[in-house]
Amino acid sequence: MTNIFIDIYTGDVDKPYQEIGKIKARVGAPSIFHKAPTRDQVNSKLREKAINKGANAVIKVEYYRGRSAFSWKALTANGIAVIMKKDEFRCPYCAEFIHRESIKCKHCGEKLVK
């Protein structure tokens, strides 16, 4: 497994992103006598699915508890896999990295056109 960290958000985010698609993960207890699965366990599966789709974050995640056809105490997570865009980009005039919200480059002083 790669060393990529996938952020998980239960709501929407205020950063720009590109939506890839909906994903779903489910974990369950093998029998009624086992402990119920945790959010960490279902988030781990959610991260695996996000990596397979090429995402670097999952947003609008919702969790549901219940039974499934093959497991007691199932925990399901539904979310949207996204690619979060970086907060910085290269200045078109001097190629130095600047914040996305900048109106003027701090390196060369050129005004940026949005």
Short mmCIF file of N, CA, C and O in Angstrom, two decimals:
data_model
loop_
_atom_site.label_atom_id
_atom_site.label_comp_id
_atom_site.label_asym_id
_atom_site.label_seq_id
_atom_site.Cartn_x
_atom_site.Cartn_y
_atom_site.Cartn_z
N MET A 1 0.84 -1.18 0.00
CA MET A 1 0.00 0.00 0.00
C MET A 1 0.88 1.24 0.00
O MET A 1 1.90 1.30 0.65
N THR A 2 0.45 2.26 -0.69
CA THR A 2 1.22 3.49 -0.78
C THR A 2 1.06 4.32 0.48
O THR A 2 0.20 4.07 1.29
N ASN A 3 1.87 5.34 0.61
CA ASN A 3 1.87 6.19 1.78
C ASN A 3 1.03 7.45 1.57
O ASN A 3 1.33 8.49 2.11
N ILE A 4 -0.02 7.38 0.81
CA ILE A 4 -0.88 8.52 0.52
C ILE A 4 -1.92 8.64 1.62
O ILE A 4 -2.55 7.67 2.01
N PHE A 5 -2.11 9.86 2.12
CA PHE A 5 -3.14 10.08 3.13
C PHE A 5 -4.38 10.65 2.46
O PHE A 5 -4.29 11.60 1.69
N ILE A 6 -5.50 10.08 2.75
CA ILE A 6 -6.78 10.51 2.19
C ILE A 6 -7.57 11.19 3.30
O ILE A 6 -7.89 10.56 4.31
N ASP A 7 -7.88 12.48 3.12
CA ASP A 7 -8.70 13.19 4.10
C ASP A 7 -10.15 12.78 3.94
O ASP A 7 -10.64 12.58 2.83
N ILE A 8 -10.85 12.67 5.07
CA ILE A 8 -12.27 12.32 5.06
C ILE A 8 -13.03 13.42 5.78
O ILE A 8 -12.70 13.79 6.91
N TYR A 9 -14.05 13.96 5.10
CA TYR A 9 -14.87 15.05 5.63
C TYR A 9 -16.33 14.61 5.66
O TYR A 9 -16.84 14.08 4.68
N THR A 10 -17.02 14.88 6.78
CA THR A 10 -18.43 14.52 6.86
C THR A 10 -19.32 15.54 6.17
O THR A 10 -20.45 15.25 5.84
N GLY A 11 -18.80 16.71 5.91
CA GLY A 11 -19.56 17.75 5.21
C GLY A 11 -18.87 18.15 3.92
O GLY A 11 -17.96 17.47 3.45
N ASP A 12 -19.30 19.27 3.37
CA ASP A 12 -18.67 19.82 2.17
C ASP A 12 -17.42 20.58 2.60
O ASP A 12 -17.22 20.85 3.79
N VAL A 13 -16.56 20.93 1.67
CA VAL A 13 -15.34 21.67 1.96
C VAL A 13 -15.35 23.01 1.22
O VAL A 13 -16.03 23.15 0.21
N ASP A 14 -14.58 23.95 1.73
CA ASP A 14 -14.53 25.27 1.10
C ASP A 14 -13.31 25.44 0.20
O ASP A 14 -12.92 26.55 -0.11
N LYS A 15 -12.70 24.35 -0.20
CA LYS A 15 -11.56 24.37 -1.12
C LYS A 15 -12.04 23.90 -2.49
O LYS A 15 -12.99 23.13 -2.59
N PRO A 16 -11.38 24.33 -3.55
CA PRO A 16 -11.78 23.83 -4.87
C PRO A 16 -11.43 22.35 -5.03
O PRO A 16 -10.40 21.89 -4.54
N TYR A 17 -12.33 21.60 -5.68
CA TYR A 17 -12.10 20.18 -5.89
C TYR A 17 -12.78 19.72 -7.18
O TYR A 17 -13.67 20.38 -7.69
N GLN A 18 -12.33 18.56 -7.65
CA GLN A 18 -12.93 17.92 -8.82
C GLN A 18 -13.57 16.62 -8.34
O GLN A 18 -12.90 15.78 -7.75
N GLU A 19 -14.85 16.47 -8.60
CA GLU A 19 -15.57 15.29 -8.17
C GLU A 19 -15.25 14.11 -9.08
O GLU A 19 -15.27 14.24 -10.30
N ILE A 20 -14.94 12.96 -8.47
CA ILE A 20 -14.65 11.74 -9.24
C ILE A 20 -15.88 10.84 -9.28
O ILE A 20 -16.26 10.34 -10.32
N GLY A 21 -16.49 10.62 -8.12
CA GLY A 21 -17.68 9.77 -8.08
C GLY A 21 -18.00 9.30 -6.68
O GLY A 21 -17.22 9.46 -5.75
N LYS A 22 -19.16 8.72 -6.55
CA LYS A 22 -19.61 8.21 -5.25
C LYS A 22 -18.88 6.91 -4.91
O LYS A 22 -18.59 6.12 -5.80
N ILE A 23 -18.60 6.74 -3.62
CA ILE A 23 -18.00 5.49 -3.15
C ILE A 23 -18.74 5.04 -1.90
O ILE A 23 -19.34 5.84 -1.19
N LYS A 24 -18.65 3.75 -1.65
CA LYS A 24 -19.34 3.14 -0.51
C LYS A 24 -18.43 2.07 0.08
O LYS A 24 -17.80 1.31 -0.64
N ALA A 25 -18.38 2.03 1.41
CA ALA A 25 -17.61 1.01 2.10
C ALA A 25 -18.46 0.44 3.22
O ALA A 25 -19.25 1.16 3.84
N ARG A 26 -18.29 -0.85 3.46
CA ARG A 26 -19.06 -1.52 4.52
C ARG A 26 -18.16 -2.49 5.26
O ARG A 26 -17.40 -3.23 4.64
N VAL A 27 -18.28 -2.47 6.58
CA VAL A 27 -17.61 -3.47 7.42
C VAL A 27 -18.65 -4.02 8.39
O VAL A 27 -19.62 -3.33 8.71
N GLY A 28 -18.43 -5.24 8.80
CA GLY A 28 -19.39 -5.86 9.70
C GLY A 28 -18.73 -6.82 10.66
O GLY A 28 -17.59 -7.25 10.46
N ALA A 29 -19.45 -7.14 11.71
CA ALA A 29 -18.99 -8.13 12.68
C ALA A 29 -19.33 -9.51 12.13
O ALA A 29 -20.40 -9.71 11.57
N PRO A 30 -18.43 -10.49 12.27
CA PRO A 30 -18.68 -11.83 11.73
C PRO A 30 -19.86 -12.54 12.39
O PRO A 30 -20.52 -13.36 11.77
N SER A 31 -20.14 -12.21 13.65
CA SER A 31 -21.28 -12.82 14.33
C SER A 31 -21.85 -11.84 15.35
O SER A 31 -21.25 -10.79 15.62
N ILE A 32 -22.94 -12.20 15.93
CA ILE A 32 -23.58 -11.34 16.92
C ILE A 32 -22.73 -11.18 18.17
O ILE A 32 -22.88 -10.22 18.92
N PHE A 33 -21.79 -12.08 18.40
CA PHE A 33 -20.97 -12.06 19.61
C PHE A 33 -19.72 -11.19 19.47
O PHE A 33 -19.04 -10.95 20.45
N HIS A 34 -19.42 -10.72 18.27
CA HIS A 34 -18.24 -9.87 18.04
C HIS A 34 -18.61 -8.40 18.25
O HIS A 34 -19.78 -8.03 18.17
N LYS A 35 -17.59 -7.59 18.48
CA LYS A 35 -17.81 -6.15 18.66
C LYS A 35 -18.27 -5.53 17.35
O LYS A 35 -17.91 -5.99 16.26
N ALA A 36 -19.02 -4.44 17.48
CA ALA A 36 -19.46 -3.69 16.30
C ALA A 36 -18.26 -3.00 15.67
O ALA A 36 -17.34 -2.56 16.38
N PRO A 37 -18.22 -2.89 14.36
CA PRO A 37 -17.11 -2.22 13.69
C PRO A 37 -17.07 -0.73 14.05
O PRO A 37 -18.10 -0.13 14.38
N THR A 38 -15.89 -0.15 13.97
CA THR A 38 -15.70 1.26 14.32
C THR A 38 -15.62 2.12 13.06
O THR A 38 -15.44 1.61 11.95
N ARG A 39 -15.72 3.43 13.28
CA ARG A 39 -15.57 4.37 12.15
C ARG A 39 -14.17 4.27 11.54
O ARG A 39 -14.01 4.42 10.35
N ASP A 40 -13.17 4.03 12.39
CA ASP A 40 -11.80 3.88 11.88
C ASP A 40 -11.72 2.72 10.89
O ASP A 40 -11.04 2.82 9.86
N GLN A 41 -12.39 1.64 11.18
CA GLN A 41 -12.36 0.47 10.29
C GLN A 41 -13.05 0.77 8.96
O GLN A 41 -12.52 0.44 7.90
N VAL A 42 -14.21 1.40 8.99
CA VAL A 42 -14.90 1.70 7.74
C VAL A 42 -14.18 2.81 6.98
O VAL A 42 -14.13 2.79 5.75
N ASN A 43 -13.57 3.77 7.70
CA ASN A 43 -12.80 4.82 7.03
C ASN A 43 -11.59 4.24 6.31
O ASN A 43 -11.19 4.73 5.25
N SER A 44 -10.98 3.22 6.89
CA SER A 44 -9.85 2.56 6.24
C SER A 44 -10.26 1.97 4.89
O SER A 44 -9.56 2.13 3.89
N LYS A 45 -11.41 1.31 4.85
CA LYS A 45 -11.92 0.76 3.59
C LYS A 45 -12.30 1.87 2.61
O LYS A 45 -12.08 1.76 1.41
N LEU A 46 -12.85 2.96 3.14
CA LEU A 46 -13.22 4.10 2.31
C LEU A 46 -11.97 4.71 1.67
O LEU A 46 -11.98 5.05 0.48
N ARG A 47 -10.89 4.80 2.43
CA ARG A 47 -9.63 5.34 1.91
C ARG A 47 -9.08 4.44 0.79
O ARG A 47 -8.59 4.93 -0.22
N GLU A 48 -9.14 3.13 0.97
CA GLU A 48 -8.67 2.20 -0.07
C GLU A 48 -9.44 2.41 -1.37
O GLU A 48 -8.85 2.46 -2.45
N LYS A 49 -10.75 2.54 -1.28
CA LYS A 49 -11.57 2.73 -2.47
C LYS A 49 -11.27 4.08 -3.13
O LYS A 49 -11.24 4.19 -4.35
N ALA A 50 -11.02 5.11 -2.32
CA ALA A 50 -10.69 6.43 -2.85
C ALA A 50 -9.36 6.40 -3.60
O ALA A 50 -9.23 6.97 -4.69
N ILE A 51 -8.37 5.71 -3.04
CA ILE A 51 -7.06 5.58 -3.70
C ILE A 51 -7.21 4.87 -5.03
O ILE A 51 -6.63 5.28 -6.04
N ASN A 52 -8.01 3.82 -5.06
CA ASN A 52 -8.22 3.07 -6.31
C ASN A 52 -8.88 3.91 -7.39
O ASN A 52 -8.69 3.66 -8.57
N LYS A 53 -9.65 4.93 -6.99
CA LYS A 53 -10.28 5.82 -7.97
C LYS A 53 -9.39 7.01 -8.33
O LYS A 53 -9.75 7.83 -9.15
N GLY A 54 -8.25 7.16 -7.64
CA GLY A 54 -7.34 8.27 -7.91
C GLY A 54 -7.66 9.53 -7.13
O GLY A 54 -7.18 10.61 -7.46
N ALA A 55 -8.45 9.41 -6.06
CA ALA A 55 -8.84 10.57 -5.26
C ALA A 55 -7.81 10.86 -4.17
O ALA A 55 -7.02 9.99 -3.82
N ASN A 56 -7.86 12.08 -3.64
CA ASN A 56 -7.02 12.40 -2.50
C ASN A 56 -7.85 12.87 -1.30
O ASN A 56 -7.31 13.30 -0.30
N ALA A 57 -9.19 12.78 -1.42
CA ALA A 57 -10.08 13.11 -0.31
C ALA A 57 -11.46 12.49 -0.55
O ALA A 57 -11.80 12.14 -1.69
N VAL A 58 -12.23 12.37 0.52
CA VAL A 58 -13.62 11.92 0.44
C VAL A 58 -14.45 12.94 1.21
O VAL A 58 -14.12 13.27 2.35
N ILE A 59 -15.49 13.46 0.57
CA ILE A 59 -16.33 14.48 1.21
C ILE A 59 -17.76 13.98 1.36
O ILE A 59 -18.14 12.98 0.76
N LYS A 60 -18.52 14.70 2.16
CA LYS A 60 -19.94 14.42 2.39
C LYS A 60 -20.18 12.96 2.82
O LYS A 60 -21.11 12.31 2.36
N VAL A 61 -19.34 12.48 3.73
CA VAL A 61 -19.45 11.10 4.20
C VAL A 61 -20.59 10.98 5.20
O VAL A 61 -20.72 11.79 6.12
N GLU A 62 -21.41 9.96 5.01
CA GLU A 62 -22.50 9.65 5.93
C GLU A 62 -22.33 8.21 6.39
O GLU A 62 -21.98 7.34 5.59
N TYR A 63 -22.63 7.96 7.67
CA TYR A 63 -22.47 6.64 8.26
C TYR A 63 -23.83 6.06 8.64
O TYR A 63 -24.71 6.77 9.12
N TYR A 64 -23.98 4.75 8.42
CA TYR A 64 -25.22 4.06 8.75
C TYR A 64 -24.89 2.75 9.46
O TYR A 64 -24.02 2.01 9.02
N ARG A 65 -25.62 2.47 10.53
CA ARG A 65 -25.46 1.21 11.24
C ARG A 65 -26.66 0.33 10.95
O ARG A 65 -27.76 0.80 10.72
N GLY A 66 -26.43 -0.98 11.01
CA GLY A 66 -27.51 -1.92 10.80
C GLY A 66 -26.96 -3.30 10.49
O GLY A 66 -25.79 -3.58 10.70
N ARG A 67 -27.81 -4.12 9.94
CA ARG A 67 -27.40 -5.46 9.53
C ARG A 67 -27.26 -5.49 8.02
O ARG A 67 -27.90 -4.74 7.31
N SER A 68 -26.41 -6.38 7.56
CA SER A 68 -26.32 -6.63 6.12
C SER A 68 -26.66 -8.09 5.90
O SER A 68 -26.84 -8.86 6.84
N ALA A 69 -26.73 -8.50 4.66
CA ALA A 69 -27.07 -9.88 4.33
C ALA A 69 -26.04 -10.87 4.86
O ALA A 69 -26.36 -12.02 5.13
N PHE A 70 -24.79 -10.42 5.01
CA PHE A 70 -23.72 -11.33 5.40
C PHE A 70 -23.10 -11.01 6.76
O PHE A 70 -22.13 -11.65 7.14
N SER A 71 -23.61 -10.02 7.46
CA SER A 71 -22.94 -9.63 8.69
C SER A 71 -23.92 -9.01 9.69
O SER A 71 -24.87 -8.34 9.31
N TRP A 72 -23.61 -9.24 10.95
CA TRP A 72 -24.31 -8.55 12.03
C TRP A 72 -23.58 -7.25 12.29
O TRP A 72 -22.40 -7.13 12.04
N LYS A 73 -24.27 -6.29 12.80
CA LYS A 73 -23.66 -5.03 13.23
C LYS A 73 -22.85 -4.38 12.11
O LYS A 73 -21.69 -4.03 12.30
N ALA A 74 -23.42 -4.24 10.96
CA ALA A 74 -22.70 -3.63 9.83
C ALA A 74 -22.62 -2.12 10.01
O ALA A 74 -23.51 -1.49 10.57
N LEU A 75 -21.53 -1.54 9.53
CA LEU A 75 -21.35 -0.09 9.49
C LEU A 75 -21.03 0.27 8.05
O LEU A 75 -20.06 -0.24 7.48
N THR A 76 -21.84 1.13 7.46
CA THR A 76 -21.68 1.53 6.07
C THR A 76 -21.35 3.01 6.00
O THR A 76 -21.91 3.80 6.76
N ALA A 77 -20.44 3.37 5.10
CA ALA A 77 -20.10 4.78 4.87
C ALA A 77 -20.27 5.08 3.39
O ALA A 77 -19.74 4.36 2.54
N ASN A 78 -21.02 6.12 3.09
CA ASN A 78 -21.19 6.61 1.72
C ASN A 78 -20.56 7.98 1.62
O ASN A 78 -20.72 8.80 2.53
N GLY A 79 -19.87 8.24 0.53
CA GLY A 79 -19.24 9.55 0.34
C GLY A 79 -18.95 9.80 -1.12
O GLY A 79 -19.28 8.99 -1.99
N ILE A 80 -18.31 10.94 -1.39
CA ILE A 80 -17.95 11.32 -2.74
C ILE A 80 -16.43 11.44 -2.81
O ILE A 80 -15.83 12.22 -2.06
N ALA A 81 -15.81 10.66 -3.69
CA ALA A 81 -14.36 10.73 -3.90
C ALA A 81 -14.05 11.97 -4.74
O ALA A 81 -14.71 12.21 -5.75
N VAL A 82 -13.07 12.76 -4.30
CA VAL A 82 -12.71 13.99 -4.99
C VAL A 82 -11.19 14.15 -5.08
O VAL A 82 -10.45 13.52 -4.33
N ILE A 83 -10.78 15.00 -5.99
CA ILE A 83 -9.39 15.44 -6.04
C ILE A 83 -9.38 16.88 -5.58
O ILE A 83 -9.95 17.75 -6.24
N MET A 84 -8.79 17.12 -4.40
CA MET A 84 -8.68 18.47 -3.87
C MET A 84 -7.58 19.20 -4.62
O MET A 84 -6.49 18.66 -4.80
N LYS A 85 -7.89 20.39 -5.05
CA LYS A 85 -6.89 21.19 -5.76
C LYS A 85 -5.98 21.87 -4.75
O LYS A 85 -6.40 22.18 -3.64
N LYS A 86 -4.76 22.07 -5.12
CA LYS A 86 -3.77 22.66 -4.23
C LYS A 86 -4.12 24.12 -3.93
O LYS A 86 -4.74 24.81 -4.73
N ASP A 87 -3.70 24.58 -2.74
CA ASP A 87 -3.92 25.96 -2.34
C ASP A 87 -2.96 26.92 -3.02
O ASP A 87 -3.13 28.12 -2.96
N GLU A 88 -1.92 26.38 -3.66
CA GLU A 88 -0.93 27.21 -4.33
C GLU A 88 -0.84 26.85 -5.80
O GLU A 88 -1.18 25.75 -6.21
N PHE A 89 -0.41 27.83 -6.59
CA PHE A 89 -0.15 27.59 -8.01
C PHE A 89 1.04 28.45 -8.43
O PHE A 89 1.49 29.30 -7.67
N ARG A 90 1.54 28.21 -9.62
CA ARG A 90 2.71 28.96 -10.09
C ARG A 90 2.28 30.29 -10.72
O ARG A 90 1.31 30.34 -11.47
N CYS A 91 3.01 31.35 -10.38
CA CYS A 91 2.77 32.67 -10.98
C CYS A 91 3.04 32.56 -12.48
O CYS A 91 4.08 32.02 -12.89
N PRO A 92 2.14 33.07 -13.33
CA PRO A 92 2.36 32.99 -14.78
C PRO A 92 3.50 33.88 -15.28
O PRO A 92 3.97 33.73 -16.40
N TYR A 93 3.98 34.79 -14.43
CA TYR A 93 5.04 35.71 -14.85
C TYR A 93 6.43 35.28 -14.38
O TYR A 93 7.40 35.39 -15.14
N CYS A 94 6.53 34.77 -13.13
CA CYS A 94 7.87 34.41 -12.63
C CYS A 94 7.99 32.93 -12.25
O CYS A 94 9.07 32.49 -11.89
N ALA A 95 6.89 32.17 -12.29
CA ALA A 95 6.85 30.74 -12.02
C ALA A 95 7.10 30.36 -10.56
O ALA A 95 7.31 29.20 -10.25
N GLU A 96 7.05 31.32 -9.63
CA GLU A 96 7.17 31.02 -8.21
C GLU A 96 5.79 30.61 -7.68
O GLU A 96 4.77 31.04 -8.20
N PHE A 97 5.75 29.80 -6.62
CA PHE A 97 4.49 29.37 -6.04
C PHE A 97 3.87 30.50 -5.21
O PHE A 97 4.56 31.15 -4.42
N ILE A 98 2.56 30.73 -5.41
CA ILE A 98 1.81 31.73 -4.65
C ILE A 98 0.45 31.15 -4.28
O ILE A 98 0.00 30.17 -4.88
N HIS A 99 -0.21 31.75 -3.30
CA HIS A 99 -1.53 31.28 -2.88
C HIS A 99 -2.57 31.53 -3.96
O HIS A 99 -2.53 32.52 -4.67
N ARG A 100 -3.53 30.61 -4.03
CA ARG A 100 -4.60 30.69 -5.03
C ARG A 100 -5.40 31.98 -4.91
O ARG A 100 -5.86 32.53 -5.89
N GLU A 101 -5.58 32.52 -3.69
CA GLU A 101 -6.38 33.72 -3.47
C GLU A 101 -5.62 35.01 -3.76
O GLU A 101 -6.20 36.09 -3.68
N SER A 102 -4.34 34.92 -4.08
CA SER A 102 -3.52 36.11 -4.28
C SER A 102 -4.02 36.94 -5.46
O SER A 102 -4.47 36.42 -6.47
N ILE A 103 -3.91 38.27 -5.28
CA ILE A 103 -4.26 39.18 -6.40
C ILE A 103 -3.00 39.80 -6.99
O ILE A 103 -3.04 40.39 -8.06
N LYS A 104 -1.87 39.64 -6.25
CA LYS A 104 -0.59 40.17 -6.72
C LYS A 104 0.50 39.20 -6.28
O LYS A 104 0.47 38.68 -5.16
N CYS A 105 1.45 38.91 -7.17
CA CYS A 105 2.53 37.99 -6.85
C CYS A 105 3.48 38.63 -5.85
O CYS A 105 3.96 39.74 -6.04
N LYS A 106 3.78 37.92 -4.76
CA LYS A 106 4.67 38.43 -3.73
C LYS A 106 6.14 38.38 -4.17
O LYS A 106 6.99 39.02 -3.55
N HIS A 107 6.43 37.66 -5.25
CA HIS A 107 7.81 37.53 -5.70
C HIS A 107 8.18 38.57 -6.76
O HIS A 107 9.20 39.23 -6.66
N CYS A 108 7.33 38.70 -7.77
CA CYS A 108 7.66 39.62 -8.86
C CYS A 108 6.82 40.89 -8.86
O CYS A 108 7.11 41.83 -9.58
N GLY A 109 5.73 40.92 -8.06
CA GLY A 109 4.91 42.11 -7.96
C GLY A 109 3.86 42.27 -9.05
O GLY A 109 3.12 43.26 -9.06
N GLU A 110 3.77 41.33 -9.97
CA GLU A 110 2.78 41.43 -11.06
C GLU A 110 1.37 41.19 -10.54
O GLU A 110 1.15 40.36 -9.68
N LYS A 111 0.43 41.96 -11.10
CA LYS A 111 -0.99 41.78 -10.75
C LYS A 111 -1.51 40.55 -11.49
O LYS A 111 -1.24 40.37 -12.67
N LEU A 112 -2.27 39.72 -10.79
CA LEU A 112 -2.77 38.48 -11.37
C LEU A 112 -4.19 38.66 -11.88
O LEU A 112 -5.03 39.27 -11.23
N VAL A 113 -4.46 38.11 -13.04
CA VAL A 113 -5.78 38.17 -13.64
C VAL A 113 -6.50 36.89 -13.29
O VAL A 113 -6.00 35.80 -13.49
N LYS A 114 -7.70 37.01 -12.74
CA LYS A 114 -8.49 35.83 -12.35
C LYS A 114 -9.44 35.45 -13.45
O LYS A 114 -10.00 36.18 -14.16
#
